[in-house]
Coordinates of C-alpha atoms in Angstrom, one line a residue:
M30 CA 92.1 99.8 91.4
I31 CA 92.6 99.1 87.7
E32 CA 89.4 99.4 85.9
R33 CA 87.8 96.5 84.1
M34 CA 88.8 96.7 80.4
R35 CA 89.1 93.1 79.2
E36 CA 87.7 89.7 79.9
R37 CA 91.0 88.4 81.1
L38 CA 94.1 90.1 82.5
V39 CA 97.7 88.8 82.0
A40 CA 100.2 90.1 84.6
A41 CA 103.5 89.3 86.3
C42 CA 104.9 90.2 89.6
D43 CA 108.3 89.9 91.2
G44 CA 110.3 90.9 94.3
A45 CA 114.0 91.7 94.9
S46 CA 116.3 91.8 97.9
K47 CA 119.9 93.0 97.5
G48 CA 121.6 90.9 100.2
N49 CA 118.6 88.7 101.3
P50 CA 117.9 90.3 103.7
G51 CA 118.9 93.7 102.4
P52 CA 117.3 96.6 100.5
A53 CA 114.2 95.1 99.0
A54 CA 111.3 96.0 96.7
W55 CA 108.2 94.6 94.9
A56 CA 106.8 95.2 91.5
W57 CA 103.9 94.1 89.2
V58 CA 103.1 94.7 85.6
I59 CA 99.9 94.2 83.5
A60 CA 100.0 93.6 79.8
D61 CA 98.0 95.2 77.1
E62 CA 96.1 93.0 74.6
S63 CA 99.3 92.2 72.7
E64 CA 100.9 91.0 76.0
T65 CA 103.3 94.0 76.0
P66 CA 104.0 95.6 79.4
D67 CA 101.4 98.3 79.9
R68 CA 100.7 99.4 83.5
W69 CA 103.1 98.8 86.3
E70 CA 104.1 99.7 89.8
A71 CA 107.0 99.1 92.0
G72 CA 107.7 100.1 95.6
P73 CA 110.5 99.9 98.2
L74 CA 110.4 97.7 101.3
G75 CA 113.5 98.9 103.2
K76 CA 115.4 95.9 104.5
A77 CA 113.6 92.6 103.9
T78 CA 114.0 89.1 102.6
N79 CA 113.5 88.0 99.0
N80 CA 110.5 85.9 100.1
V81 CA 108.8 88.9 101.7
A82 CA 109.4 90.9 98.6
E83 CA 107.9 88.1 96.4
L84 CA 104.8 87.7 98.5
T85 CA 104.3 91.5 98.8
A86 CA 104.5 91.8 95.0
L87 CA 101.7 89.2 94.6
E88 CA 99.6 90.9 97.3
R89 CA 100.0 94.3 95.7
L90 CA 99.0 92.9 92.3
L91 CA 95.9 91.2 93.6
A92 CA 94.9 94.3 95.5
A93 CA 95.4 96.4 92.3
T94 CA 93.2 94.3 90.0
D95 CA 89.5 93.8 89.6
P96 CA 88.5 90.6 91.5
D97 CA 85.7 90.0 88.9
V98 CA 88.2 89.7 86.0
P99 CA 90.0 86.4 85.5
L100 CA 93.7 86.9 86.0
E101 CA 96.8 85.0 84.8
I102 CA 99.9 85.7 87.0
R103 CA 103.4 84.8 85.7
M104 CA 106.0 84.5 88.4
D105 CA 109.6 83.1 88.7
S106 CA 109.3 82.5 92.5
Q107 CA 108.6 78.9 93.3
Y108 CA 108.3 79.8 97.0
A109 CA 105.5 82.4 96.5
M110 CA 103.6 80.2 94.1
K111 CA 103.8 77.1 96.2
A112 CA 103.0 79.0 99.4
V113 CA 99.6 80.1 98.1
T114 CA 98.7 77.1 95.8
T115 CA 100.2 74.1 97.5
W116 CA 101.1 74.7 101.1
L117 CA 98.4 77.1 102.1
P118 CA 95.5 74.6 102.6
G119 CA 97.6 72.5 104.9
W120 CA 98.8 75.5 106.9
K121 CA 95.2 76.6 107.5
R122 CA 94.2 73.1 108.6
N123 CA 97.1 73.0 111.0
G124 CA 96.3 76.3 112.5
W125 CA 99.0 78.2 110.6
K126 CA 101.7 75.7 111.5
T127 CA 104.0 73.9 109.2
S128 CA 104.2 70.1 109.0
A129 CA 107.1 70.4 111.5
G130 CA 104.8 72.3 113.9
K131 CA 106.6 75.6 113.5
P132 CA 104.8 78.9 112.8
V133 CA 104.3 79.7 109.1
A134 CA 106.8 82.3 107.9
N135 CA 105.4 85.6 106.6
Q136 CA 101.9 84.5 107.8
D137 CA 100.5 88.0 107.7
L138 CA 101.2 88.2 103.9
V139 CA 100.0 84.7 103.2
V140 CA 96.7 85.4 105.1
R141 CA 96.2 88.6 103.1
I142 CA 96.8 86.9 99.8
D143 CA 94.4 84.1 100.8
E144 CA 91.8 86.7 101.4
L145 CA 92.4 88.4 98.1
L146 CA 92.2 85.1 96.2
D147 CA 88.9 84.1 97.8
G148 CA 86.3 83.8 95.0
R149 CA 88.6 84.9 92.3
S150 CA 89.6 83.1 89.0
V151 CA 93.4 83.2 89.2
E152 CA 95.8 81.0 87.2
F153 CA 99.4 80.9 88.3
R154 CA 102.1 80.3 85.7
Y155 CA 105.7 79.6 86.5
V156 CA 108.2 81.2 84.2
P157 CA 112.0 80.9 84.6
A158 CA 113.9 84.1 85.2
H159 CA 116.8 85.7 83.2
Q160 CA 116.3 83.8 80.0
V161 CA 117.3 85.1 76.5
D162 CA 113.8 84.4 75.2
G163 CA 112.1 84.7 78.5
D164 CA 108.7 86.0 79.4
P165 CA 108.7 89.8 78.8
L166 CA 106.3 90.5 81.5
N167 CA 108.3 88.6 84.1
D168 CA 111.5 90.3 82.9
F169 CA 109.9 93.7 83.2
A170 CA 108.6 93.0 86.8
D171 CA 112.1 91.6 87.7
R172 CA 113.8 94.8 86.4
A173 CA 111.3 97.1 88.1
A174 CA 111.7 95.4 91.5
S175 CA 115.5 95.3 91.2
Q176 CA 115.6 99.0 90.4
A177 CA 113.2 99.9 93.2
A178 CA 115.3 97.8 95.7
I179 CA 118.4 99.8 94.7
V180 CA 117.0 103.3 94.8
Q181 CA 114.3 102.7 97.5
E182 CA 111.9 104.9 95.7
P183 CA 108.4 104.1 94.3
A184 CA 107.9 104.1 90.5
S185 CA 104.9 103.4 88.3
S186 CA 103.4 104.1 84.9
E187 CA 100.9 106.3 86.7
L188 CA 103.7 108.4 88.0
G189 CA 105.2 108.7 84.5
S190 CA 108.4 106.9 85.7
P191 CA 110.8 105.7 83.1
Q192 CA 110.9 102.0 82.3
P193 CA 113.4 100.1 84.4
P194 CA 116.9 99.5 83.0
S195 CA 117.9 96.2 81.4
S196 CA 118.9 93.4 83.8
P197 CA 122.6 92.5 83.8
D198 CA 121.5 88.9 84.8
T199 CA 119.7 88.2 81.4
P200 CA 122.0 87.0 78.6
K201 CA 121.9 88.9 75.4
A202 CA 120.5 86.9 72.4
D203 CA 122.7 86.4 69.3
R204 CA 125.5 88.4 70.8
P205 CA 128.8 87.1 72.2
A206 CA 129.8 88.1 75.7
R207 CA 132.0 91.1 75.8
A208 CA 134.3 92.3 78.6
K209 CA 133.4 95.6 80.1
S210 CA 135.7 98.5 79.3
P211 CA 135.2 101.3 81.8
K212 CA 138.1 103.3 80.6
R213 CA 136.6 104.0 77.2
S214 CA 134.6 107.1 77.0
G215 CA 132.4 106.5 73.9
G216 CA 130.8 103.1 74.6
S217 CA 127.5 102.5 76.3
S218 CA 129.3 100.8 79.2
S219 CA 130.8 104.1 80.2
R220 CA 128.0 106.5 79.1
T221 CA 126.9 109.0 81.7
I222 CA 123.6 110.9 81.6
K223 CA 121.9 113.5 83.8
A224 CA 119.4 111.9 86.2
K225 CA 115.8 112.9 85.5
F226 CA 114.8 111.9 89.0
P227 CA 116.6 111.7 92.4
G228 CA 117.6 108.3 93.4
R229 CA 120.1 106.2 95.4
C230 CA 123.2 104.5 94.2
L231 CA 124.1 100.9 95.1
C232 CA 126.8 102.4 97.4
G233 CA 124.0 103.8 99.6
R234 CA 124.5 107.5 98.8
P235 CA 121.8 109.4 97.0
Y236 CA 122.0 111.4 93.8
A237 CA 119.9 114.4 92.8
A238 CA 118.0 115.2 89.7
G239 CA 120.4 116.7 87.1
E240 CA 123.4 115.0 88.6
P241 CA 125.6 112.8 86.3
I242 CA 124.9 109.1 86.7
A243 CA 126.1 106.0 84.9
K244 CA 124.7 102.5 84.5
N245 CA 126.5 99.8 86.6
A246 CA 125.8 96.1 87.0
Q247 CA 122.9 96.8 89.3
G248 CA 121.2 99.8 87.7
W249 CA 122.1 103.5 87.8
G250 CA 124.4 105.3 90.2
H251 CA 127.5 107.4 90.6
P252 CA 130.0 107.1 87.7
E253 CA 132.8 106.3 90.1
C254 CA 130.9 103.5 91.6
R255 CA 130.4 101.9 88.2
T256 CA 134.1 102.2 87.5
E257 CA 135.0 100.7 90.9
A258 CA 132.5 97.8 90.4
A259 CA 133.9 97.0 87.0
G260 CA 137.5 97.2 88.0

């Protein structure tokens, strides 16, 4: 559990599923006093839906923070926010059934989140995803979840993991769009590096520490996979 250091914590959480359902992961990040990403954690879920990933991210964030400290949570998931702030009271009154009389989806996660929210001061704040001038905490959580979904490996500041790569879904500010050029050897779009940690490419095959990898549209992986994806 993160120790109590401030009177109020500002955090973000996000989930990702590559295929929905598909390889999925969750992530949360807590800001320092200047609202810069400070502590973070991400973890794989195997094959799961995006909704499961979003709810799991919220559950893990609540479990990792001091319940006595007021918490602001920034999210881009309307489903996860409404599930625990709007729909949950009605679900409980109806015996965990929807208004249509069907069982509540992902009930185990919603119940756990409800327990973690009990007696806490938590403010939920919706922030849109993938914006040029978007929320940096949400962007960080989004990138961390996406990377963990691809490689299916845990990562965190505590483990000394490198920060997640930039998201290809976020437009670049003050810079015109530029076509990718995988045939060039000098540009950043074709740059290869040696992997510091073992991981898994989007193609599903793993790569080892020290093996050459290149950044593709979904993160890092085999150079040939980046070329094929860009072609």
